[in-house]
Amino acid sequence: MALRRPMVAGNWKMNGSRQLADELVKKFAKLKDDSAEVLICPPTVFLESASRLLDESKQSLDGRLVRLGAQNVSHHEYGAYTGEVSASMLREFGCKYVIIGHSERRRMYGETSDIVADKFATAQKMGLTPILCVGESLAAREASRTFEVISGELDAVIEKVGTLAFDNAIIAYEPLWAVGTGKSATPEQAQEVHAFIRQRLSDVSPFIGEKIRILYGGSVKPSNAADLFSQPDVDGGLIGGVSLNASEFLAVCSIAMNAE
């Protein structure tokens, strides 16, 4: 992890209000330590005000210590797709990153690995850095199919854009059985899967495998973040519920900034 800058990404999901969003962004904007990259992904309707508040805090778009990301993006560049949001629109509001293939999108909204791969490709084409989520269900883990499932989700993207595209991407391992359940993978379980992902990419490109940041997502909180982030292949976290609590989220950011 010493060669890779840690990242803590807050995924607010469909939570909050404009007042809460403004309060959180104002608190996060006070960060001064840039040893870890901090990313917030509020609901789309709050992106404009979040971007404005970061600007007002003297964080220029290119020099922000707190970055903006989106939770989802269309795999189409433009067109008659009611309710969708394009990558170019997200860029206009200062987004640098976008979450792709979150387990909730795959499970609840039927996003196949092919659609996820298309979104990954479109996001990159339009100047966004995708955060690709991969992870297995409890049934798959209990059947010892974790690596098989994750390989399939990676392969769908690799077949679409090639391994070298991961030079401008982040991966988030989020076991479905730990997302929003309060149950986290042990540091050893997380490390095992992160090491597998890194080796899977290293087999094609050692440079990509060593460089890519792999985040852990699944009930990360201040009480377990230090143990998780101390693992050699865990480069930070994709944070859900805790990212809506300023003090707890900032505590996780602090842990990532001091991880060794």
XYZ file of N, CA and C in Angstrom:
780
model
N 0.823 -1.206 0.000
C 0.000 0.000 0.000
C 0.855 1.253 0.000
N 2.113 1.132 0.455
C 2.977 2.302 0.552
C 3.200 2.950 -0.810
N 3.130 2.155 -1.891
C 3.353 2.684 -3.229
C 2.078 3.259 -3.840
N 0.951 3.047 -3.169
C -0.341 3.489 -3.702
C -1.006 4.424 -2.693
N -1.465 5.557 -3.183
C -2.129 6.516 -2.295
C -3.488 5.966 -1.867
N -3.739 5.844 -0.579
C -5.025 5.308 -0.122
C -6.176 6.207 -0.560
N -7.340 5.593 -0.647
C -8.561 6.341 -0.948
C -9.659 5.919 0.022
N -10.423 6.904 0.477
C -11.649 6.631 1.222
C -12.783 7.281 0.437
N -13.701 6.451 -0.039
C -14.802 6.938 -0.875
C -16.116 6.735 -0.140
N -16.859 7.815 0.046
C -18.145 7.740 0.727
C -19.296 7.640 -0.252
N -20.031 6.540 -0.189
C -21.193 6.327 -1.045
C -22.446 6.574 -0.212
N -23.089 7.724 -0.426
C -24.255 8.092 0.383
C -25.497 7.312 0.007
N -25.483 6.660 -1.153
C -26.633 5.936 -1.664
C -27.843 6.894 -1.740
N -29.067 6.403 -1.586
C -30.235 7.287 -1.694
C -30.626 7.760 -0.293
N -29.745 8.555 0.277
C -29.938 9.050 1.637
C -29.654 10.541 1.706
N -30.202 11.171 2.737
C -29.874 12.559 3.001
C -30.893 13.538 2.460
N -30.591 14.787 2.698
C -31.388 15.918 2.233
C -30.403 16.986 1.801
N -30.908 18.047 1.214
C -29.989 19.107 0.806
C -29.300 19.724 2.021
N -30.042 19.869 3.105
C -29.448 20.435 4.311
C -28.336 19.541 4.845
N -28.597 18.236 4.913
C -27.575 17.322 5.408
C -26.373 17.306 4.474
N -26.636 17.285 3.177
C -25.541 17.269 2.205
C -24.659 18.504 2.374
N -25.275 19.658 2.535
C -24.510 20.896 2.715
C -23.684 20.846 3.992
N -24.287 20.335 5.073
C -23.567 20.261 6.341
C -22.363 19.319 6.244
N -22.564 18.174 5.600
C -21.476 17.206 5.483
C -20.348 17.742 4.615
N -20.705 18.311 3.458
C -19.668 18.813 2.555
C -18.849 19.901 3.230
N -19.493 20.796 3.969
C -18.768 21.865 4.661
C -17.765 21.289 5.658
N -18.138 20.217 6.339
C -17.226 19.588 7.298
C -16.087 18.868 6.584
N -16.417 18.156 5.520
C -15.390 17.417 4.789
C -14.411 18.371 4.101
N -14.909 19.530 3.686
C -14.069 20.487 2.964
C -12.952 21.060 3.829
N -13.042 20.860 5.136
C -12.020 21.380 6.034
C -10.793 20.479 6.119
N -10.826 19.354 5.454
C -9.666 18.450 5.452
C -8.438 19.156 4.910
N -7.308 18.929 5.532
C -6.054 19.547 5.093
C -5.000 18.506 4.709
N -5.161 17.302 5.198
C -4.188 16.240 4.944
C -4.526 15.550 3.631
N -3.572 15.503 2.700
C -3.825 14.869 1.413
C -3.082 13.545 1.250
N -2.664 12.934 2.359
C -1.952 11.662 2.263
C -2.877 10.523 1.840
N -4.187 10.737 1.994
C -5.179 9.823 1.441
C -6.141 10.642 0.600
N -6.605 10.078 -0.490
C -7.576 10.764 -1.331
C -8.972 10.519 -0.777
N -9.715 11.584 -0.569
C -11.067 11.491 -0.023
C -12.074 11.807 -1.124
N -13.048 10.937 -1.259
C -14.051 11.070 -2.313
C -15.435 10.962 -1.687
N -16.340 11.838 -2.085
C -17.726 11.719 -1.654
C -18.610 11.557 -2.880
N -19.571 10.635 -2.756
C -20.489 10.337 -3.854
C -21.923 10.528 -3.372
N -22.396 11.785 -3.357
C -23.770 12.057 -2.935
C -24.753 11.696 -4.042
N -26.050 11.686 -3.741
C -27.040 11.511 -4.803
C -26.857 12.571 -5.889
N -27.206 12.233 -7.095
C -26.963 13.104 -8.245
C -27.524 14.508 -8.050
N -28.700 14.614 -7.436
C -29.332 15.924 -7.299
C -28.551 16.856 -6.369
N -27.618 16.321 -5.586
C -26.832 17.149 -4.674
C -25.433 17.460 -5.213
N -25.110 16.966 -6.390
C -23.751 17.154 -6.916
C -23.433 18.628 -7.162
N -24.394 19.368 -7.708
C -24.119 20.770 -8.031
C -23.815 21.573 -6.764
N -24.635 21.423 -5.730
C -24.398 22.191 -4.506
C -23.123 21.722 -3.811
N -22.831 20.430 -3.877
C -21.590 19.927 -3.287
C -20.381 20.517 -3.993
N -20.440 20.583 -5.323
C -19.339 21.159 -6.084
C -19.149 22.631 -5.745
N -20.264 23.349 -5.628
C -20.199 24.776 -5.295
C -19.599 24.993 -3.909
N -20.004 24.182 -2.943
C -19.498 24.335 -1.583
C -18.006 24.035 -1.503
N -17.548 23.070 -2.272
C -16.114 22.777 -2.292
C -15.340 23.934 -2.909
N -15.915 24.543 -3.939
C -15.282 25.718 -4.537
C -15.201 26.870 -3.533
N -16.277 27.067 -2.794
C -16.316 28.150 -1.823
C -15.328 27.929 -0.679
N -14.969 26.678 -0.455
C -14.009 26.380 0.612
C -12.568 26.538 0.136
N -12.401 27.126 -1.044
C -11.081 27.386 -1.626
C -10.440 26.132 -2.215
N -11.235 25.090 -2.386
C -10.711 23.889 -3.032
C -11.007 23.998 -4.524
N -9.993 24.319 -5.300
C -10.184 24.441 -6.739
C -10.512 23.075 -7.324
N -11.121 23.058 -8.505
C -11.558 21.808 -9.114
C -10.411 20.822 -9.271
N -9.256 21.288 -9.706
C -8.134 20.384 -9.931
C -7.345 20.110 -8.653
N -7.428 21.024 -7.687
C -6.623 20.855 -6.495
C -7.397 20.444 -5.259
N -8.624 20.002 -5.444
C -9.455 19.644 -4.304
C -8.844 18.504 -3.481
N -8.904 18.662 -2.173
C -8.533 17.556 -1.300
C -9.696 16.574 -1.178
N -10.900 17.088 -1.341
C -12.086 16.241 -1.362
C -12.630 16.224 -2.783
N -12.704 15.037 -3.342
C -13.162 14.899 -4.725
C -14.635 14.507 -4.758
N -15.252 14.746 -5.913
C -16.643 14.383 -6.111
C -16.747 13.179 -7.035
N -17.660 12.285 -6.681
C -17.934 11.151 -7.547
C -19.425 10.929 -7.649
N -19.837 10.153 -8.626
C -21.244 9.817 -8.817
C -21.462 8.348 -8.485
N -22.713 8.022 -8.192
C -23.046 6.658 -7.805
C -23.409 5.772 -8.988
N -23.663 6.398 -10.134
C -24.111 5.627 -11.289
C -23.999 6.497 -12.529
N -23.981 5.882 -13.688
C -23.905 6.608 -14.952
C -24.519 5.736 -16.037
N -25.059 6.381 -17.053
C -25.602 5.631 -18.185
C -24.461 5.060 -19.029
N -24.734 3.939 -19.688
C -23.741 3.410 -20.625
C -23.910 4.018 -22.007
N -24.885 4.935 -22.143
C -25.055 5.689 -23.387
C -24.447 7.081 -23.212
N -23.878 7.611 -24.267
C -23.265 8.938 -24.190
C -24.315 10.041 -24.168
N -25.415 9.859 -24.880
C -26.513 10.832 -24.920
C -27.690 10.151 -25.607
N -28.844 10.834 -25.604
C -29.970 10.295 -26.362
C -31.256 10.247 -25.568
N -32.254 9.573 -26.135
C -33.598 9.497 -25.551
C -33.660 8.376 -24.517
N -33.072 8.639 -23.367
C -33.029 7.648 -22.282
C -33.528 8.321 -21.007
N -34.844 8.418 -20.903
C -35.478 9.158 -19.816
C -34.980 8.682 -18.448
N -34.585 9.672 -17.639
C -34.155 9.371 -16.276
C -32.692 9.052 -16.124
N -31.977 8.870 -17.220
C -30.560 8.528 -17.154
C -29.696 9.797 -17.059
N -28.466 9.612 -16.607
C -27.501 10.711 -16.498
C -26.227 10.287 -17.222
N -25.730 11.148 -18.096
C -24.557 10.804 -18.900
C -23.262 11.178 -18.190
N -22.183 10.579 -18.654
C -20.865 10.865 -18.084
C -20.472 12.322 -18.311
N -20.819 12.863 -19.467
C -20.453 14.258 -19.745
C -21.188 15.214 -18.810
N -22.424 14.884 -18.437
C -23.164 15.704 -17.477
C -22.486 15.675 -16.108
N -22.051 14.500 -15.703
C -21.374 14.373 -14.412
C -20.086 15.179 -14.399
N -19.386 15.167 -15.515
C -18.147 15.944 -15.605
C -18.427 17.432 -15.426
N -19.550 17.914 -15.966
C -19.883 19.333 -15.847
C -20.033 19.778 -14.402
N -20.425 18.849 -13.536
C -20.612 19.186 -12.132
C -19.384 18.871 -11.293
N -18.254 18.633 -11.954
C -17.002 18.459 -11.234
C -16.700 17.055 -10.784
N -17.437 16.067 -11.276
C -17.151 14.684 -10.901
C -15.860 14.210 -11.554
N -15.081 13.491 -10.784
C -13.861 12.880 -11.299
C -14.016 11.357 -11.378
N -14.824 10.812 -10.488
C -14.998 9.365 -10.397
C -16.470 8.997 -10.534
N -16.724 7.717 -10.850
C -18.084 7.202 -10.832
C -18.037 5.734 -10.414
N -18.959 5.369 -9.526
C -19.070 3.969 -9.097
C -19.762 3.178 -10.199
N -19.162 2.054 -10.556
C -19.684 1.201 -11.626
C -19.946 -0.199 -11.066
N -21.125 -0.741 -11.337
C -21.389 -2.143 -10.999
C -21.546 -2.428 -9.521
N -22.038 -1.451 -8.752
C -22.282 -1.718 -7.335
C -23.240 -2.901 -7.205
N -23.073 -3.674 -6.150
C -23.890 -4.885 -5.987
C -25.379 -4.574 -5.980
N -25.756 -3.410 -5.455
C -27.175 -3.046 -5.443
C -27.690 -2.777 -6.850
N -26.850 -2.224 -7.713
C -27.243 -2.010 -9.104
C -27.363 -3.349 -9.836
N -26.440 -4.234 -9.574
C -26.483 -5.554 -10.224
C -27.697 -6.352 -9.741
N -27.899 -6.349 -8.428
C -28.919 -7.213 -7.844
C -30.330 -6.648 -7.994
N -30.509 -5.355 -7.731
C -31.857 -4.770 -7.705
C -32.332 -4.276 -9.070
N -31.382 -3.888 -9.920
C -31.767 -3.265 -11.183
C -31.309 -4.058 -12.411
N -30.863 -5.261 -12.175
C -30.580 -6.173 -13.278
C -29.404 -5.797 -14.153
N -28.443 -5.065 -13.621
C -27.277 -4.709 -14.421
C -26.382 -5.946 -14.593
N -26.277 -6.388 -15.823
C -25.433 -7.538 -16.125
C -23.969 -7.108 -16.200
N -23.084 -8.074 -16.218
C -21.665 -7.760 -16.352
C -21.366 -7.080 -17.680
N -22.161 -7.391 -18.723
C -21.976 -6.729 -20.019
C -22.339 -5.251 -19.934
N -23.434 -4.940 -19.240
C -23.820 -3.536 -19.060
C -22.781 -2.803 -18.224
N -22.303 -3.458 -17.182
C -21.267 -2.857 -16.337
C -20.022 -2.553 -17.165
N -19.648 -3.484 -18.042
C -18.478 -3.263 -18.895
C -18.693 -2.084 -19.835
N -19.908 -1.948 -20.366
C -20.218 -0.808 -21.242
C -20.142 0.510 -20.467
N -20.636 0.506 -19.237
C -20.570 1.718 -18.413
C -19.117 2.079 -18.113
N -18.315 1.086 -17.818
C -16.893 1.295 -17.555
C -16.242 1.968 -18.758
N -16.505 1.433 -19.941
C -15.899 1.967 -21.164
C -16.376 3.396 -21.446
N -17.675 3.644 -21.288
C -18.214 4.980 -21.555
C -17.667 5.998 -20.568
N -17.604 5.618 -19.296
C -17.077 6.529 -18.275
C -15.649 6.948 -18.619
N -14.821 5.991 -18.964
C -13.434 6.315 -19.316
C -13.360 7.178 -20.567
N -14.149 6.851 -21.556
C -14.129 7.618 -22.804
C -14.469 9.083 -22.552
N -15.346 9.332 -21.596
C -15.811 10.686 -21.328
C -15.023 11.364 -20.204
N -13.926 10.753 -19.779
C -13.024 11.420 -18.849
C -13.255 11.162 -17.377
N -14.069 10.159 -17.044
C -14.278 9.789 -15.652
C -13.464 8.549 -15.299
N -13.068 8.460 -14.054
C -12.363 7.273 -13.577
C -13.370 6.337 -12.934
N -13.546 5.136 -13.485
C -14.516 4.215 -12.905
C -13.988 3.521 -11.651
N -14.878 3.355 -10.684
C -14.601 2.522 -9.520
C -15.428 1.266 -9.718
N -14.781 0.206 -10.172
C -15.473 -1.029 -10.528
C -15.683 -1.890 -9.291
N -16.942 -2.180 -8.981
C -17.270 -3.011 -7.824
C -17.403 -4.477 -8.241
N -16.773 -5.338 -7.485
C -16.885 -6.782 -7.700
C -17.097 -7.444 -6.346
N -17.720 -8.603 -6.346
C -17.923 -9.292 -5.078
C -18.880 -10.457 -5.207
N -18.787 -11.363 -4.263
C -19.554 -12.602 -4.303
C -20.685 -12.591 -3.279
N -21.698 -13.401 -3.538
C -22.799 -13.583 -2.597
C -22.360 -14.539 -1.490
N -23.170 -14.623 -0.447
C -22.881 -15.564 0.633
C -22.909 -16.998 0.111
N -23.872 -17.294 -0.770
C -23.964 -18.646 -1.329
C -22.713 -19.000 -2.117
N -22.200 -18.039 -2.898
C -20.986 -18.293 -3.677
C -19.784 -18.509 -2.766
N -19.686 -17.719 -1.706
C -18.566 -17.906 -0.769
C -18.649 -19.272 -0.104
N -19.832 -19.629 0.343
C -19.974 -20.920 1.022
C -19.719 -22.092 0.080
N -19.896 -21.855 -1.220
C -19.623 -22.895 -2.216
C -18.199 -22.804 -2.754
N -17.361 -21.960 -2.117
C -15.953 -21.781 -2.528
C -15.834 -21.287 -3.968
N -16.752 -20.395 -4.372
C -16.753 -19.869 -5.730
C -16.378 -18.389 -5.780
N -15.809 -17.862 -4.700
C -15.482 -16.438 -4.638
C -14.600 -16.012 -5.807
N -13.502 -16.699 -6.014
C -12.565 -16.317 -7.076
C -13.195 -16.481 -8.459
N -14.023 -17.491 -8.622
C -14.689 -17.715 -9.906
C -15.621 -16.552 -10.243
N -16.409 -16.119 -9.258
C -17.347 -15.019 -9.478
C -16.595 -13.731 -9.811
N -15.576 -13.435 -9.040
C -14.834 -12.189 -9.243
C -14.083 -12.215 -10.571
N -13.526 -13.355 -10.926
C -12.859 -13.473 -12.229
C -13.831 -13.176 -13.361
N -15.052 -13.687 -13.252
C -16.044 -13.444 -14.288
C -16.400 -11.973 -14.414
N -16.513 -11.287 -13.270
C -16.851 -9.862 -13.309
C -15.703 -9.031 -13.860
N -14.473 -9.426 -13.555
C -13.312 -8.737 -14.126
C -13.181 -9.028 -15.617
N -13.382 -10.289 -15.985
C -13.201 -10.685 -17.378
C -14.151 -9.953 -18.308
N -15.377 -9.683 -17.852
C -16.340 -8.978 -18.696
C -15.815 -7.603 -19.081
N -15.161 -6.927 -18.137
C -14.597 -5.604 -18.417
C -13.331 -5.726 -19.257
N -12.489 -6.693 -18.924
C -11.245 -6.888 -19.676
C -11.535 -7.199 -21.142
N -12.555 -8.025 -21.382
C -12.904 -8.370 -22.764
C -13.402 -7.146 -23.531
N -14.002 -6.198 -22.818
C -14.546 -4.997 -23.461
C -13.468 -3.956 -23.733
N -12.583 -3.718 -22.758
C -11.645 -2.597 -22.873
C -10.175 -3.002 -22.752
N -9.906 -4.242 -22.344
C -8.524 -4.681 -22.197
C -7.977 -4.387 -20.804
N -6.988 -5.139 -20.402
C -6.408 -4.989 -19.066
C -5.764 -3.625 -18.869
N -5.173 -3.072 -19.925
C -4.458 -1.805 -19.780
C -5.383 -0.653 -19.390
N -6.690 -0.816 -19.633
C -7.634 0.229 -19.242
C -7.669 0.404 -17.726
N -7.226 -0.603 -16.991
C -7.215 -0.504 -15.532
C -6.110 0.424 -15.026
N -5.317 0.960 -15.947
C -4.351 1.981 -15.566
C -5.066 3.236 -15.078
N -6.300 3.421 -15.528
C -7.112 4.567 -15.102
C -8.420 4.054 -14.511
N -8.313 3.312 -13.436
C -9.498 2.749 -12.800
C -9.155 2.351 -11.369
N -10.186 2.125 -10.601
C -10.067 1.634 -9.233
C -11.009 0.444 -9.111
N -10.636 -0.525 -8.313
C -11.500 -1.671 -8.051
C -11.936 -1.630 -6.598
N -13.188 -1.957 -6.359
C -13.692 -2.069 -4.985
C -14.225 -3.482 -4.790
N -13.627 -4.198 -3.849
C -14.142 -5.520 -3.501
C -15.195 -5.348 -2.426
N -16.420 -5.721 -2.744
C -17.518 -5.589 -1.789
C -18.296 -6.901 -1.735
N -17.948 -7.765 -0.789
C -18.720 -9.010 -0.653
C -20.173 -8.688 -0.351
N -21.086 -9.263 -1.120
C -22.504 -8.927 -0.973
C -23.015 -9.217 0.432
N -22.440 -10.232 1.061
C -22.906 -10.624 2.398
C -22.453 -9.636 3.485
N -21.632 -8.648 3.104
C -21.163 -7.658 4.075
C -21.639 -6.244 3.764
N -22.373 -6.068 2.665
C -22.815 -4.733 2.267
C -24.109 -4.377 2.990
N -24.021 -3.382 3.871
C -25.202 -2.923 4.583
C -25.721 -3.869 5.640
N -24.937 -4.893 5.983
C -25.388 -5.888 6.955
C -24.796 -5.671 8.334
N -23.756 -4.830 8.415
C -23.050 -4.662 9.677
C -21.987 -5.718 9.878
N -21.967 -6.716 9.005
C -20.978 -7.788 9.091
C -19.884 -7.543 8.066
N -18.660 -7.412 8.528
C -17.540 -7.140 7.630
C -16.707 -8.400 7.423
N -16.066 -8.484 6.273
C -15.073 -9.537 6.074
C -13.941 -9.332 7.070
N -13.324 -10.395 7.493
C -12.157 -10.249 8.357
C -11.027 -9.647 7.534
N -10.042 -9.033 8.181
C -8.902 -8.504 7.425
C -8.247 -9.578 6.565
N -8.186 -10.800 7.079
C -7.560 -11.898 6.326
C -8.392 -12.268 5.099
N -9.707 -12.293 5.242
C -10.569 -12.581 4.092
C -10.447 -11.497 3.028
N -10.450 -10.238 3.464
C -10.313 -9.137 2.522
C -8.972 -9.211 1.803
N -7.900 -9.432 2.545
C -6.572 -9.498 1.961
C -6.471 -10.624 0.935
N -7.054 -11.767 1.246
C -6.989 -12.893 0.322
C -7.594 -12.550 -1.030
N -8.753 -11.893 -1.008
C -9.422 -11.556 -2.265
C -8.700 -10.412 -2.976
N -8.259 -9.423 -2.229
C -7.523 -8.310 -2.838
C -6.243 -8.812 -3.507
N -5.542 -9.730 -2.836
C -4.314 -10.290 -3.415
C -4.628 -11.056 -4.695
N -5.754 -11.773 -4.703
C -6.158 -12.502 -5.907
C -6.419 -11.541 -7.061
N -7.159 -10.466 -6.792
C -7.460 -9.478 -7.832
C -6.180 -8.862 -8.378
N -5.275 -8.500 -7.474
C -4.025 -7.873 -7.911
C -3.202 -8.841 -8.767
N -3.160 -10.093 -8.341
C -2.395 -11.079 -9.108
C -3.046 -11.344 -10.454
N -4.385 -11.334 -10.463
C -5.125 -11.571 -11.718
C -4.748 -10.531 -12.764
N -4.604 -9.277 -12.366
C -4.211 -8.218 -13.301
C -2.716 -8.244 -13.564
N -1.935 -8.610 -12.550
C -0.478 -8.665 -12.708
C -0.057 -9.724 -13.711
N -0.854 -10.776 -13.843
C -0.525 -11.850 -14.789
C -0.466 -11.317 -16.220
N -1.236 -10.271 -16.490
C -1.247 -9.662 -17.826
C -0.319 -8.454 -17.877
N -0.349 -7.647 -16.817
C 0.478 -6.442 -16.765
C 0.961 -6.228 -15.331
N 2.204 -6.596 -15.036
C 2.732 -6.381 -13.681
C 2.626 -4.922 -13.240
N 2.782 -3.995 -14.161
C 2.695 -2.579 -13.835
C 1.296 -2.229 -13.345
N 0.274 -2.684 -14.072
C -1.106 -2.408 -13.691
C -1.415 -3.063 -12.351
N -0.998 -4.312 -12.200
C -1.286 -5.024 -10.973
C -0.717 -4.342 -9.747
N 0.473 -3.806 -9.876
C 1.108 -3.142 -8.736
C 0.509 -1.768 -8.479
N 0.111 -1.090 -9.532
C -0.333 0.300 -9.415
C -1.782 0.449 -8.977
N -2.653 -0.444 -9.400
C -4.082 -0.227 -9.208
C -4.470 -0.239 -7.732
N -5.344 0.685 -7.357
C -5.849 0.729 -5.987
C -7.081 -0.170 -5.884
N -7.091 -0.990 -4.844
C -8.206 -1.901 -4.605
C -8.782 -1.571 -3.229
N -10.009 -1.093 -3.219
C -10.674 -0.700 -1.988
C -11.507 -1.853 -1.445
N -11.703 -1.837 -0.134
C -12.617 -2.806 0.458
C -13.912 -2.101 0.818
N -15.045 -2.698 0.463
C -16.341 -2.138 0.794
C -17.226 -3.170 1.458
N -17.733 -2.853 2.620
C -18.607 -3.786 3.314
C -18.564 -3.559 4.806
N -19.380 -2.621 5.293
C -19.490 -2.342 6.734
C -18.165 -1.912 7.346
N -17.456 -1.025 6.639
C -16.232 -0.431 7.197
C -16.625 0.669 8.177
N -15.973 0.684 9.320
C -16.242 1.685 10.358
C -14.957 1.940 11.139
N -14.944 2.964 11.987
C -13.709 3.283 12.716
C -13.145 2.106 13.517
N -14.008 1.244 14.005
C -13.546 0.149 14.855
C -12.815 -0.962 14.097
N -13.039 -1.067 12.767
C -12.347 -2.135 12.018
C -11.466 -1.609 10.889
N -11.499 -0.301 10.648
C -10.766 0.262 9.506
C -9.261 0.057 9.616
N -8.695 0.230 10.806
C -7.237 0.114 10.954
C -6.755 -1.287 10.583
N -7.462 -2.308 11.047
C -7.061 -3.679 10.733
C -7.211 -3.976 9.253
N -8.273 -3.467 8.641
C -8.474 -3.698 7.216
C -7.435 -2.955 6.384
N -7.213 -1.684 6.686
C -6.313 -0.859 5.883
C -4.842 -1.226 6.083
N -4.541 -1.989 7.121
C -3.151 -2.397 7.349
C -2.751 -3.572 6.466
N -3.712 -4.184 5.792
C -3.407 -5.313 4.915
C -2.668 -4.803 3.672
N -1.673 -5.551 3.202
C -0.811 -5.036 2.124
C -1.507 -4.729 0.808
N -2.638 -5.378 0.527
C -3.313 -5.151 -0.747
C -4.637 -4.417 -0.610
N -4.910 -3.892 0.585
C -6.118 -3.097 0.808
C -5.723 -1.627 0.808
N -6.215 -0.895 -0.171
C -5.775 0.484 -0.393
C -6.795 1.526 0.052
N -7.644 1.168 0.986
C -8.652 2.092 1.462
C -10.016 1.449 1.429
N -11.070 2.275 1.497
C -12.406 1.714 1.598
C -13.466 2.454 0.820
N -14.485 1.700 0.402
C -15.716 2.257 -0.156
C -16.725 2.190 0.972
N -17.098 3.344 1.493
C -17.832 3.437 2.742
C -19.290 3.780 2.485
N -20.194 3.033 3.108
C -21.615 3.283 2.933
C -22.188 4.132 4.048
N -22.909 3.504 4.980
C -23.629 4.226 6.018
C -22.786 5.171 6.843
N -21.556 4.776 7.146
C -20.678 5.614 7.967
C -20.371 6.943 7.286
N -20.460 6.998 5.962
C -20.135 8.244 5.255
C -21.185 9.318 5.478
N -22.316 8.971 6.099
C -23.351 9.952 6.416
C -23.191 10.519 7.817
N -22.174 10.056 8.510
C -21.846 10.563 9.844
C -20.478 11.220 9.751
N -20.433 12.543 9.832
C -19.199 13.272 9.569
C -18.057 12.831 10.475
N -18.309 12.696 11.758
C -17.228 12.361 12.678
C -16.690 10.960 12.421
N -17.581 10.007 12.150
C -17.122 8.638 11.896
C -16.404 8.536 10.552
N -16.934 9.227 9.544
C -16.289 9.182 8.232
C -14.898 9.817 8.293
N -14.796 10.943 8.952
C -13.495 11.597 9.080
C -12.522 10.743 9.899
N -13.060 9.990 10.861
C -12.206 9.079 11.628
C -11.637 7.986 10.724
N -12.465 7.453 9.826
C -11.986 6.443 8.872
C -10.950 7.059 7.935
N -11.185 8.297 7.487
C -10.212 8.985 6.627
C -8.876 9.138 7.348
N -8.919 9.509 8.608
C -7.704 9.673 9.398
C -6.934 8.373 9.510
N -7.659 7.273 9.698
C -7.021 5.960 9.777
C -6.316 5.638 8.478
N -6.988 5.919 7.342
C -6.381 5.651 6.032
C -5.141 6.511 5.819
N -5.181 7.741 6.298
C -4.049 8.651 6.131
C -2.821 8.186 6.917
N -3.048 7.410 7.955
C -1.956 6.941 8.795
C -1.666 5.458 8.630
N -2.308 4.821 7.647
C -2.097 3.393 7.430
C -0.706 3.132 6.906
N -0.160 2.003 7.321
C 1.185 1.614 6.858
C 1.136 0.200 6.298
